[in-house]
XYZ file of C-alpha atoms in Angstrom:
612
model
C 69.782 150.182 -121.016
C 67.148 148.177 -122.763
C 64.255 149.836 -124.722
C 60.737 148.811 -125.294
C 59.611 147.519 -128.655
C 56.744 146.167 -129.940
C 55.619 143.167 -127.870
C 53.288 140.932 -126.673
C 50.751 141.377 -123.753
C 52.794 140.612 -120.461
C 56.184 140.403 -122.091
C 58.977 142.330 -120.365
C 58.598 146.084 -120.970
C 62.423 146.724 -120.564
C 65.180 147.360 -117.688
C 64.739 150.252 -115.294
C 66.905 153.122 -115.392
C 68.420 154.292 -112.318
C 68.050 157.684 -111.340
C 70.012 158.530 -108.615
C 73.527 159.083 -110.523
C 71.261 161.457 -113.226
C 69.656 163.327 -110.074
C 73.235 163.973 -108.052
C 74.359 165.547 -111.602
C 71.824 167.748 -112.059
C 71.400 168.681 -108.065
C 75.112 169.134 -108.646
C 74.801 171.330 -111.398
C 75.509 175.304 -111.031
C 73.490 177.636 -113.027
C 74.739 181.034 -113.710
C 71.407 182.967 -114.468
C 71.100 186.343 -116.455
C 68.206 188.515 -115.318
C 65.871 187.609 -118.250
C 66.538 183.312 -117.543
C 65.936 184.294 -113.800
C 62.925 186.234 -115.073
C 61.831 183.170 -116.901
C 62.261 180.535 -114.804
C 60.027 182.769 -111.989
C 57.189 182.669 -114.489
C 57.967 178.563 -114.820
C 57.680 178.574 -110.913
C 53.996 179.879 -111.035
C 51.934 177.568 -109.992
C 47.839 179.011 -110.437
C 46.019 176.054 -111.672
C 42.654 176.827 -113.168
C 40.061 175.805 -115.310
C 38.778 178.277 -117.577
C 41.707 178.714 -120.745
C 41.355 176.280 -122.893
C 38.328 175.893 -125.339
C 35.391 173.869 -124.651
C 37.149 174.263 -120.972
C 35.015 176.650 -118.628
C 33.155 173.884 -116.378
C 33.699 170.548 -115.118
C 30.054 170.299 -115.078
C 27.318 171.367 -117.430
C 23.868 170.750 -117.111
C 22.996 170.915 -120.670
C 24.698 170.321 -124.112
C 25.331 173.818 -125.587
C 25.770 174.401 -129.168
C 29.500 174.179 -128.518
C 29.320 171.021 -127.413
C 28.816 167.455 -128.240
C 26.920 164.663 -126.338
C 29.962 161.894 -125.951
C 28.172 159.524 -123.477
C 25.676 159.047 -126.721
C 28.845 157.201 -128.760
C 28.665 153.743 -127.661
C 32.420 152.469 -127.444
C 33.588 150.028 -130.415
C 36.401 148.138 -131.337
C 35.658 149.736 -135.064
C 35.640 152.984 -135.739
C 32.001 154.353 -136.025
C 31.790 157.974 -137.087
C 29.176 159.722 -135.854
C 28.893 163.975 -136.874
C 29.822 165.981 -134.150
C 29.690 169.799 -133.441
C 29.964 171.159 -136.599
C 29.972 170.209 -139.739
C 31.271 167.762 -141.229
C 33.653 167.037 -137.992
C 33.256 163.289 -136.954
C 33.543 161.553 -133.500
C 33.810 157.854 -132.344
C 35.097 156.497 -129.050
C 37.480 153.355 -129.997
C 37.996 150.481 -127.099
C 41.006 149.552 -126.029
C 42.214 147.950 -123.408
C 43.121 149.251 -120.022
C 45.922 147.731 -119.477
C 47.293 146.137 -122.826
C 49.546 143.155 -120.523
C 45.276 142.384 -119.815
C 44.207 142.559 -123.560
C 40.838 140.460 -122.293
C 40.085 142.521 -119.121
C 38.881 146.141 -118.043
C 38.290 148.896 -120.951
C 39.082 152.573 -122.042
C 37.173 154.699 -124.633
C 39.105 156.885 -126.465
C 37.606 159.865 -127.418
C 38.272 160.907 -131.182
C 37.477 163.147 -133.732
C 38.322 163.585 -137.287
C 38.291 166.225 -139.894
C 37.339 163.445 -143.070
C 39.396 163.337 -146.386
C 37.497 164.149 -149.327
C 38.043 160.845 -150.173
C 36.633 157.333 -148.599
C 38.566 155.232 -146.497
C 39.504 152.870 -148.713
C 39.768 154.687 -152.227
C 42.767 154.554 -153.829
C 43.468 158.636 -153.239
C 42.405 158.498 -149.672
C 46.024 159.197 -147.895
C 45.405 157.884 -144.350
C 44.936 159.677 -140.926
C 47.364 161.869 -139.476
C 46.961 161.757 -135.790
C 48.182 165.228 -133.861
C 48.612 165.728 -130.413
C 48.839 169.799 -128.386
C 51.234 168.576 -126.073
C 50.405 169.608 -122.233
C 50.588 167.074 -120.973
C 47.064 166.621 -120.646
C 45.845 168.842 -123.821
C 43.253 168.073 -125.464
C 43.221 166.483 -128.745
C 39.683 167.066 -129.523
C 40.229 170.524 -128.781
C 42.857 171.136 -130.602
C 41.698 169.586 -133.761
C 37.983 171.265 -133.534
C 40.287 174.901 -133.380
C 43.116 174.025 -135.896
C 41.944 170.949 -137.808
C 40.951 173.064 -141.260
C 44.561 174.456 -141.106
C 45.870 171.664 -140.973
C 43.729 170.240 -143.802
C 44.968 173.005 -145.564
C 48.266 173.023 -145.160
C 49.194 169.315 -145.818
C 45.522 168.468 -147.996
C 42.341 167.110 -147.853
C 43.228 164.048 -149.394
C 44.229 162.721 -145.762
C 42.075 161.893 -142.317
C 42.873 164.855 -140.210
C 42.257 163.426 -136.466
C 43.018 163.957 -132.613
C 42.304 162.249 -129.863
C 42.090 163.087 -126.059
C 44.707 160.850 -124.197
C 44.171 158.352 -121.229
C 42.583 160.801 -118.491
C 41.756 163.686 -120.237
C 38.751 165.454 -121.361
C 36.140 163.147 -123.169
C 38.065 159.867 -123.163
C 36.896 157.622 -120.402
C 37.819 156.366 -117.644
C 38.769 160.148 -117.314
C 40.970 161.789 -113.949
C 39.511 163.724 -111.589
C 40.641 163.948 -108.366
C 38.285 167.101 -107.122
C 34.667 166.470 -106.615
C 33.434 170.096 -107.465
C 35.195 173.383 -109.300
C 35.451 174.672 -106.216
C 37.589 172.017 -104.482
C 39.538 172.664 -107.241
C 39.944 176.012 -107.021
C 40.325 176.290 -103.375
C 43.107 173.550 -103.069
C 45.330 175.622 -105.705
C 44.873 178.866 -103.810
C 46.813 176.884 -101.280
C 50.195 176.845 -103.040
C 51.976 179.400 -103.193
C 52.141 181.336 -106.383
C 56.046 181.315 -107.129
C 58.433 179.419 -105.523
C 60.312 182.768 -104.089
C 56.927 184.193 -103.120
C 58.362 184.273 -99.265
C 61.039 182.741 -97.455
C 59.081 179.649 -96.646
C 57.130 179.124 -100.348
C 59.566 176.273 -101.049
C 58.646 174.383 -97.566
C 54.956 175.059 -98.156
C 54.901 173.798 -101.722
C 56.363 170.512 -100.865
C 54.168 170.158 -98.192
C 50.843 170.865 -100.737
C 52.542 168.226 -103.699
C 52.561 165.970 -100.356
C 48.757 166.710 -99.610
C 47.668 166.396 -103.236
C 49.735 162.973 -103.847
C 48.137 161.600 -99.995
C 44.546 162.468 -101.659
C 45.289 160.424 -104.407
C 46.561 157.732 -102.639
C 43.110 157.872 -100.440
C 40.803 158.563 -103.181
C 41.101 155.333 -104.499
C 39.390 155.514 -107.999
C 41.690 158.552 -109.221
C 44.421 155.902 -108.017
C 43.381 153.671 -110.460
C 42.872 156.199 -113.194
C 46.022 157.396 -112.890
C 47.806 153.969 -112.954
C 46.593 153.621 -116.658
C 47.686 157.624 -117.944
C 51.567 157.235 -119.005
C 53.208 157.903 -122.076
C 53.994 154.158 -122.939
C 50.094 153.416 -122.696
C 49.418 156.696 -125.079
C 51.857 155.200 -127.521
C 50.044 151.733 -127.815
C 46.713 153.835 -128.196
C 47.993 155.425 -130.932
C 48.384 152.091 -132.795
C 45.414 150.827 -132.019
C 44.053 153.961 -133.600
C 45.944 153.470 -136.520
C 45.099 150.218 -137.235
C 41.329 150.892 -136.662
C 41.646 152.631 -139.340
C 43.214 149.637 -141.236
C 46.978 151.262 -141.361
C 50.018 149.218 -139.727
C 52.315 152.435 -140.065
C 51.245 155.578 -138.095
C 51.492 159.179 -139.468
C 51.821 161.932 -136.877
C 52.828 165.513 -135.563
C 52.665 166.398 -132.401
C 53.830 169.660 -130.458
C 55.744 170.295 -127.432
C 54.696 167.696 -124.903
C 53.923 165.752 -128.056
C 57.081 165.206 -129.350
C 58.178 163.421 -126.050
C 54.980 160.617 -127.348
C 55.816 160.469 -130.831
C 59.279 159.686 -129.693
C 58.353 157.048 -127.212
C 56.046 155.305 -130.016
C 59.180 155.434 -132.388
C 61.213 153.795 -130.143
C 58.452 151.348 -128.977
C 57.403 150.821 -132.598
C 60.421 151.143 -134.987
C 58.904 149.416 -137.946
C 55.317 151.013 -137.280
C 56.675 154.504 -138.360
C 55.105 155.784 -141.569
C 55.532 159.803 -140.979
C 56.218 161.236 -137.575
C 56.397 165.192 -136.751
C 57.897 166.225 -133.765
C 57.291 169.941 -133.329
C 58.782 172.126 -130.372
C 61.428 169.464 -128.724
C 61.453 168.407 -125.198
C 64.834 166.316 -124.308
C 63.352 163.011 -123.900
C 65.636 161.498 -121.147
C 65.597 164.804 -119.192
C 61.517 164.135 -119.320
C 61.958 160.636 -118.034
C 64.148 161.523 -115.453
C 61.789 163.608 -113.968
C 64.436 166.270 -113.314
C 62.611 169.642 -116.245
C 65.531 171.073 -115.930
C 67.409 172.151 -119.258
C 63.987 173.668 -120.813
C 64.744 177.455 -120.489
C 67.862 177.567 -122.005
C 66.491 179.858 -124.775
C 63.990 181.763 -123.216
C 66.462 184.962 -122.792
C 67.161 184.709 -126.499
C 63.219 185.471 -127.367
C 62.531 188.383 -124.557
C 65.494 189.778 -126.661
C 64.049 189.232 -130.006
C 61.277 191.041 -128.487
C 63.426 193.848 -126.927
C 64.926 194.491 -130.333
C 61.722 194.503 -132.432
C 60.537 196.833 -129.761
C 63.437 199.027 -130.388
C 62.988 199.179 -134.192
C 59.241 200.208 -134.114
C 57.368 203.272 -132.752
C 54.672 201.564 -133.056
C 55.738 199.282 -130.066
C 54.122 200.754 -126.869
C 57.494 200.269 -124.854
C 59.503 202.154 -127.637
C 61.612 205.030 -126.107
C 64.026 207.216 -127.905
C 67.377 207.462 -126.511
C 66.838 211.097 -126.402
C 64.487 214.575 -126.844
C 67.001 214.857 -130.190
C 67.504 211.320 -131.385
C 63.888 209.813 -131.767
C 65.592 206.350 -132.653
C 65.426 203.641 -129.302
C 67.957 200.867 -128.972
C 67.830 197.229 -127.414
C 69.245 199.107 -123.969
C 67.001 201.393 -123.838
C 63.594 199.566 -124.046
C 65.268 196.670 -121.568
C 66.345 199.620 -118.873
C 62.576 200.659 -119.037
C 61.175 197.600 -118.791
C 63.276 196.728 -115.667
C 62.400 199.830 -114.422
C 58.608 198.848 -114.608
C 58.780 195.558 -113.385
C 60.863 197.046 -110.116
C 58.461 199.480 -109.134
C 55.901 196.912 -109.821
C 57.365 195.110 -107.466
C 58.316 197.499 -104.789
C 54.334 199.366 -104.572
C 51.807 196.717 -106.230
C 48.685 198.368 -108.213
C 45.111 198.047 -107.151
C 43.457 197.733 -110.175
C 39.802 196.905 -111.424
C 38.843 196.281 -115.131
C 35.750 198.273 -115.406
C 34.578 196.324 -118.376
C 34.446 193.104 -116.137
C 33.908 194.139 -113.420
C 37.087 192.543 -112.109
C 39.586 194.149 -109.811
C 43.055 192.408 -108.034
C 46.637 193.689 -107.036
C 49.357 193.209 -109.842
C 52.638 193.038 -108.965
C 56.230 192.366 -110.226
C 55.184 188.939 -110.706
C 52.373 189.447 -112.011
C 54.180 191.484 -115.074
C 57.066 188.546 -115.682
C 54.699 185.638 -115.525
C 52.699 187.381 -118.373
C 55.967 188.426 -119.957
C 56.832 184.451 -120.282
C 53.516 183.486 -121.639
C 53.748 186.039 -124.301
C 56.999 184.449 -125.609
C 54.737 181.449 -126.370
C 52.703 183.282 -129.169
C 54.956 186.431 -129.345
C 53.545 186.564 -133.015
C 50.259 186.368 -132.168
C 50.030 190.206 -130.480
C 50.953 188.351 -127.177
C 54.478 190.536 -127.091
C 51.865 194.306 -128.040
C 49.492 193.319 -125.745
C 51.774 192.391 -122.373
C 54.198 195.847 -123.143
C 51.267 198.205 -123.719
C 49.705 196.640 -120.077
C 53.209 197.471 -118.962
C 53.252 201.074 -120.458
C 49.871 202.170 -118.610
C 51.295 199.877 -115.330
C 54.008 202.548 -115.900
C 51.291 205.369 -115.648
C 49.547 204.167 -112.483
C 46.752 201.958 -114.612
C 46.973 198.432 -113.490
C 44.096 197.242 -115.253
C 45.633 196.741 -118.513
C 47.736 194.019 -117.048
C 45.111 192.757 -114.530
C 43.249 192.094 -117.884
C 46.320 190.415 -119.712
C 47.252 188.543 -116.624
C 43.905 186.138 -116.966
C 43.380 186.168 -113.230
C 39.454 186.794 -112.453
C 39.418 185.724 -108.724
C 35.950 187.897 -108.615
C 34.096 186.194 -110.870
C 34.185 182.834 -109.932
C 30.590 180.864 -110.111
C 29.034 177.376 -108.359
C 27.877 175.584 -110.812
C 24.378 173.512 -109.337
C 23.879 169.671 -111.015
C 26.387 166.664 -110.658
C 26.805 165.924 -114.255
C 25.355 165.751 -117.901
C 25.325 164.114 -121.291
C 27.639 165.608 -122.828
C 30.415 163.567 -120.267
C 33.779 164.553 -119.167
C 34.966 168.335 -120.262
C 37.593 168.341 -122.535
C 40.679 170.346 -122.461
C 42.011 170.680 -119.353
C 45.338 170.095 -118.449
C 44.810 170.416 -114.685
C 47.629 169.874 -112.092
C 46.372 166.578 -110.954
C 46.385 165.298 -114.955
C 49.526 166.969 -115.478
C 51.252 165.225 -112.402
C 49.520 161.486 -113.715
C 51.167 161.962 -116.922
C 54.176 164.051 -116.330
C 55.410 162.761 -112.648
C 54.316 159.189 -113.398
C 56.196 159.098 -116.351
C 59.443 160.625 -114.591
C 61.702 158.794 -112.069
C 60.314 159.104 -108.524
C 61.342 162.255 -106.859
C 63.062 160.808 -103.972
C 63.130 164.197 -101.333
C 62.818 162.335 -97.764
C 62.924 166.559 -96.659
C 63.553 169.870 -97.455
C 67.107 170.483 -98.075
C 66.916 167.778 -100.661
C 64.028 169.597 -102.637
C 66.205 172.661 -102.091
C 68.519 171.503 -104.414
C 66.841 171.461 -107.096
C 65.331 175.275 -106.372
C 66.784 176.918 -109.436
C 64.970 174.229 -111.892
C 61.831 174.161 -113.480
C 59.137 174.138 -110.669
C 57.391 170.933 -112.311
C 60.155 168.765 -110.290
C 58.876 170.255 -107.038
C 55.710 169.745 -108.266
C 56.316 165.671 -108.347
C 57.747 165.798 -104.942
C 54.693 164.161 -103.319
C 53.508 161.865 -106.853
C 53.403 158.832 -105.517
C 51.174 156.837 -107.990
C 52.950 154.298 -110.519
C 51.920 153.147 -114.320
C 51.267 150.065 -114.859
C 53.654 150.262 -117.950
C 56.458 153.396 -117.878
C 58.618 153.558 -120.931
C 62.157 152.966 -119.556
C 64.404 154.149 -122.934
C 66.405 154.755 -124.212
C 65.174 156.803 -127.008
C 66.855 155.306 -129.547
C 65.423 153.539 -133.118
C 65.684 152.759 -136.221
C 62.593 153.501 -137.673
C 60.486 152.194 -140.812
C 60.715 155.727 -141.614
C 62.757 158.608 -140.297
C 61.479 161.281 -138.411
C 61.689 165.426 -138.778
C 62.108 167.630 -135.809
C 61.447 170.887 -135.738
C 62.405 174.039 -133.554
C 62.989 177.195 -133.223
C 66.073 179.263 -132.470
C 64.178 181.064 -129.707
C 61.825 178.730 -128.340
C 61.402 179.768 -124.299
C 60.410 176.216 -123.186
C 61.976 173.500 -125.645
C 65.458 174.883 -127.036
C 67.063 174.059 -130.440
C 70.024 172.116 -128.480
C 67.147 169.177 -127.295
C 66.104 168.723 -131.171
C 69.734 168.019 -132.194
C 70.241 165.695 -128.695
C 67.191 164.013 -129.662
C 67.921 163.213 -133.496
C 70.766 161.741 -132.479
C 68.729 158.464 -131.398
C 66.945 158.292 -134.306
C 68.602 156.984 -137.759
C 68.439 158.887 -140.481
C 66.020 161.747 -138.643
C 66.717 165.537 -139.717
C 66.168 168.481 -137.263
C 64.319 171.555 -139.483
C 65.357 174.649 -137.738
C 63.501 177.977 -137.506
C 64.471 181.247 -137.267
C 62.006 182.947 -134.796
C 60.671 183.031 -131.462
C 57.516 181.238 -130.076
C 56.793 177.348 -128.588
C 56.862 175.303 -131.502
C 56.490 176.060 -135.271
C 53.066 176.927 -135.779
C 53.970 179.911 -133.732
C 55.002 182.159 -135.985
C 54.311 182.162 -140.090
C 57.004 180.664 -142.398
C 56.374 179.377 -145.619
C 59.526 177.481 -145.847
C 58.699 175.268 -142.561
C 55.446 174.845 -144.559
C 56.171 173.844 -147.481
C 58.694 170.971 -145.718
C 55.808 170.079 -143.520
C 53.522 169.654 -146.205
C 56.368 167.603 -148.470
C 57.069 165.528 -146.186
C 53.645 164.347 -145.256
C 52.507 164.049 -149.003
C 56.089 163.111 -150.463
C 58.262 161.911 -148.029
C 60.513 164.696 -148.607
C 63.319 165.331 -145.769
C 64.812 168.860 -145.808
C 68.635 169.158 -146.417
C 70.555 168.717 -142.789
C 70.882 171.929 -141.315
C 67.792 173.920 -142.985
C 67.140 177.123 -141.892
C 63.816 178.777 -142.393
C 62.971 182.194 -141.715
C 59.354 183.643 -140.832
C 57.666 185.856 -143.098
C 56.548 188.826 -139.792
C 58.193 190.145 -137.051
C 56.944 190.976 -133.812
C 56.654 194.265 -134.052
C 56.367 196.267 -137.595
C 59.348 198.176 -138.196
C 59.624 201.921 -138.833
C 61.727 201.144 -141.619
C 60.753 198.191 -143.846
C 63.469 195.172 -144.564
C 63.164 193.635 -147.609
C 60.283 190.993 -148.176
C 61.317 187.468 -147.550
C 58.357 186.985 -150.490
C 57.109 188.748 -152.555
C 53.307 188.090 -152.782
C 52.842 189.445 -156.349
C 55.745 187.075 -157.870
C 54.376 183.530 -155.819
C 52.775 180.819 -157.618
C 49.032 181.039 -156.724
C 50.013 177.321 -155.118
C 52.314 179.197 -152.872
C 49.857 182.002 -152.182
C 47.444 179.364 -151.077
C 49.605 177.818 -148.757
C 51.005 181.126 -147.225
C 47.287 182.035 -146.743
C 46.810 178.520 -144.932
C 50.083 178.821 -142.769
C 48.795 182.534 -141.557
C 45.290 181.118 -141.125
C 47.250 177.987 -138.236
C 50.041 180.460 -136.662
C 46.762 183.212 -136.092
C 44.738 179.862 -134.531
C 47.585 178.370 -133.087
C 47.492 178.043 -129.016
C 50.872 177.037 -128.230
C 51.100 174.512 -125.497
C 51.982 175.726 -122.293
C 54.677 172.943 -121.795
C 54.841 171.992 -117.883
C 52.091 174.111 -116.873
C 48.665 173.848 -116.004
C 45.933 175.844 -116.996
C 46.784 179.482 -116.113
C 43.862 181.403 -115.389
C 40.782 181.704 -113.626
């Protein structure tokens, strides 16, 4: 198999890589499922696409520029980067032109939105370190977003000696041409009620979720204009962008972390771009090929090792709502015991669903035994983050009869839905919105065709990830799909990190994927949660930040542990650090690491956005 490299408009982009001998494998392949995986992989098969989650994310449409917001359609595209100050102070935005379709360097445009956190220093002085370009994964998050949220973290945490900067990817949010396949919000909305919410939601949700990927992929074959949008979103385009954007700013070598979905693009531009490779992060590991083959079906092979991180944490602290002594005389709890309640819960949930209302919305809604493990799988995302204390305390009243705790958690506010009136505004596209028909562009294009002429071929592939249903009526082809394999040696090598419980990207794909690239260490952490940032370690940190500013590779098989647990322990371990006996340099950079894992919004790998 050939891979792509840099090279000239119109040159070959590589050989194709069949996909029916991968396919029969995995269609062949047997999965013995514990409870918790099966629990997991039923939150995976949600599918409640919605608009409201992410920031800067609560309308398609606005008829005025709040203070929140930023007038884009005032930034007149340039080949040269022309800052203009955006939001807040002293954030900076431009929109950089590129082409369309780089084998058409002279023809059609794209704008791609940008923003920057600036160095300290000038571009151009001698101590000005360059830009580091970061992308939230998704796919389909956005990079303004993310940057406008985390960006003085980050600054922190690596230094303000370098161009902290994000941009929103072909499609998405403020870069333009941007995807949108329905005309109002409530199109939108309307057309994902459709789908069934799980793929075992009733003996026929399988049939009538192939059928809806089949309507959505025939309106995007009739609405001709998303067509063409979505011909110019895939990975391979992304990855040219990115040099572009480097080189705007006068660099030949790009420097780069991205998370989740991200590390599938900073892997394609390493292998594209071998030489062009001056730092490259890839945080939270998706196996590349398994990506490209379109199959999302090896992500969940740690998600039963964080619910049981959780389950013990729970079981070492009374302070954890689910905690439950093993008896009226031995007030200590044990793994067991808080797992046999929480099955308990999520069975009766499922056997008499609450009615609930949230009186301080205003909301109300049924919550069921789904309900409870989809929410249970998004808190292993941010376990760290109170996610874990806030989904078992919903499930301790849900216990009691009280569903509103986890009608609350659950996101879902079906009641409280609003038209918005006008047809557009200044302030352009909204950003941050990894909606399905974005997600499908990116993620389905990029993939090999899902070739399921009818059901019982689909229904092979019912105990993977439900993303590869999703695809099953993607029609819509890139004009340039990265064809691998993922394999370089690169100007510089790379660091991957994961984490040893990770629920969507497991450990195992960051030591597959370092395999391809030369010289490339995987950093491994010792915690739960999607991607590093997740949880607080100084350690993972401190190699972050010297390997930005120093080029400093950790030894081969680093471990770093986090400095919190999940849930406080009744009785104290021993301090990883000790506060009072750190540098102040190390004190500093705790603080900072704290300050991104408490902003940190970890990307919801393979799923849209989650609730209304």
């Amino acid at each position: 198999m050939g891979h792509i490299n840099e090279c000239s408009a119109g040159a070959e982009f590589g050989h194709a890589r069949g996909s029916s001998a991968w396919s029969s494998r995995l269609a062949m392949r047997h999965r013995q499922l514990t409870v918790w995986t099966g629990l997991a992989l039923l939150a995976c098969a949600i599918w409640r696409f919605t608009y409201s989650s992410w920031p800067l994310a609560d309308k398609l449409t606005v008829s005025s520029c709040s203070q929140d917001q930023f007038a884009w359609n005032s930034v007149i595209p340039s080949e040269t980067l022309e800052w203009v100050s955006c939001y807040e102070r002293p954030f900076e935005c431009a929109r950089l032109e590129v082409p369309l379709d780089y084998a058409r360097p002279h023809g059609q445009k794209a704008a791609i939105a940008l923003i920057r956190l600036p160095s300290k220093y000038s571009i151009g002085h001698a101590l000005w370190r360059g830009p580091i370009l970061y992308n939230p994964g998704g796919p389909g998050g956005s990079g303004v977003a993310d940057v406008l949220r985390d960006g003085h973290a980050y600054s922190r945490m690596i230094g303000d000696d370098f161009d902290h900067v994000a941009f929103d990817p072909r499609g998405v949010g403020f870069t333009t041409p941007s995807l949108q396949l329905f005309r109002t919000t409530a199109e939108a909305k309307i057309f994902a009620l459709a789908r069934p919410t799980t793929l075992n939601d009733s003996a026929d949700s399988l049939a009538r979720t192939w059928a809806w990927s089949k309507m959505m992929g025939k309106l995007v074959e009739e609405r001709k204009e998303v067509n063409w949008v979505a011909q110019h979103m895939s990975t391979a385009i992304v990855a040219r962008d990115m040099l572009a954007i480097t080189r705007a700013f006068g660099r030949e070598k790009l420097q780069y972390w991205g998370f989740s979905y991200g590390s599938v693009l900073g892997a394609t531009y390493a292998t594209m771009f071998p030489d062009k490779v001056e730092r490259i992060i890839i945080d939270g590991v998706v196996d590349g090929e398994n990506y490209y083959a379109g199959a999302w079906s090896n992500n969940l092979r740690d998600a039963d090792a964080g619910l049981e991180l959780a389950i013990a944490s729970c079981s070492r602290s009374s302070r954890c709502p689910l905690f439950a002594p093993t008896s009226a005389f031995n007030k200590t709890s044990s793994p067991s015991v808080v797992r046999a309640r929480i099955e308990s819960i999520l069975a009766a949930l499922t056997r008499e669903p609450l009615v609930a209302r949230d009186n301080a919305t205003g909301n109300y809604g049924v919550v069921d035994g789904a309900t409870a493990r989809l929410r249970i799988f998004r808190a292993l995302y941010n376990p760290m983050q109170r996610g874990m204390e806030h989904i078992f305390a919903a499930l301790a009243a849900a216990e009691n009869g009280d569903g509103a705790p986890l009608l609350r958690v659950s996101g879902v506010t079906n009641a409280l839905w609003r038209c918005e009136s006008g047809s557009g505004s200044e302030c352009g596209p909204t950003a941050g919105l990894p909606i399905m028909e974005v997600m499908a562009a990116i993620a389905c294009g990029d993939g090999d065709v899902v070739e399921h002429n009818n059901l019982e071929d689909l229904e092979a592939f019912y105990d993977m990830w439900a993303v590869h249903t999703f695809c099953a009526g993607w029609k819509v082809r890139p004009v340039e799909r990265f064809h691998g394999p993922l394999i370089a040696n690169t100007s510089f090598p790379i660091l991957l990190i994961s984490n040893t419980a990770d629920p969507v990207t497991p450990l195992w794909a960051a030591k597959k994927m370092s395999k391809g690239f030369q010289g490339s260490v995987v950093l491994t952490q010792n915690s739960p949660g999607h991607c590093s940032v997740a949880a607080t370690s100084l350690c993972t940190t401190k190699a972050i930040r010297g390997y930005f500013r120093d080029g400093h590779l950790p030894s081969p098989n680093t471990i770093c542990e986090v400095e919190d647990q999940i849930f406080e322990p009744d009785e104290q371990p021993k301090l990883i650090h000790d506060v009072l006996r750190m540098s102040e340099d190390d004190r500093v950079l705790l603080a900072a690491a704290r300050d991104a894992s408490a902003r940190f919004k970890a990307p919801r790998l393979g799923l849209a956005v989650e609730s209304f």
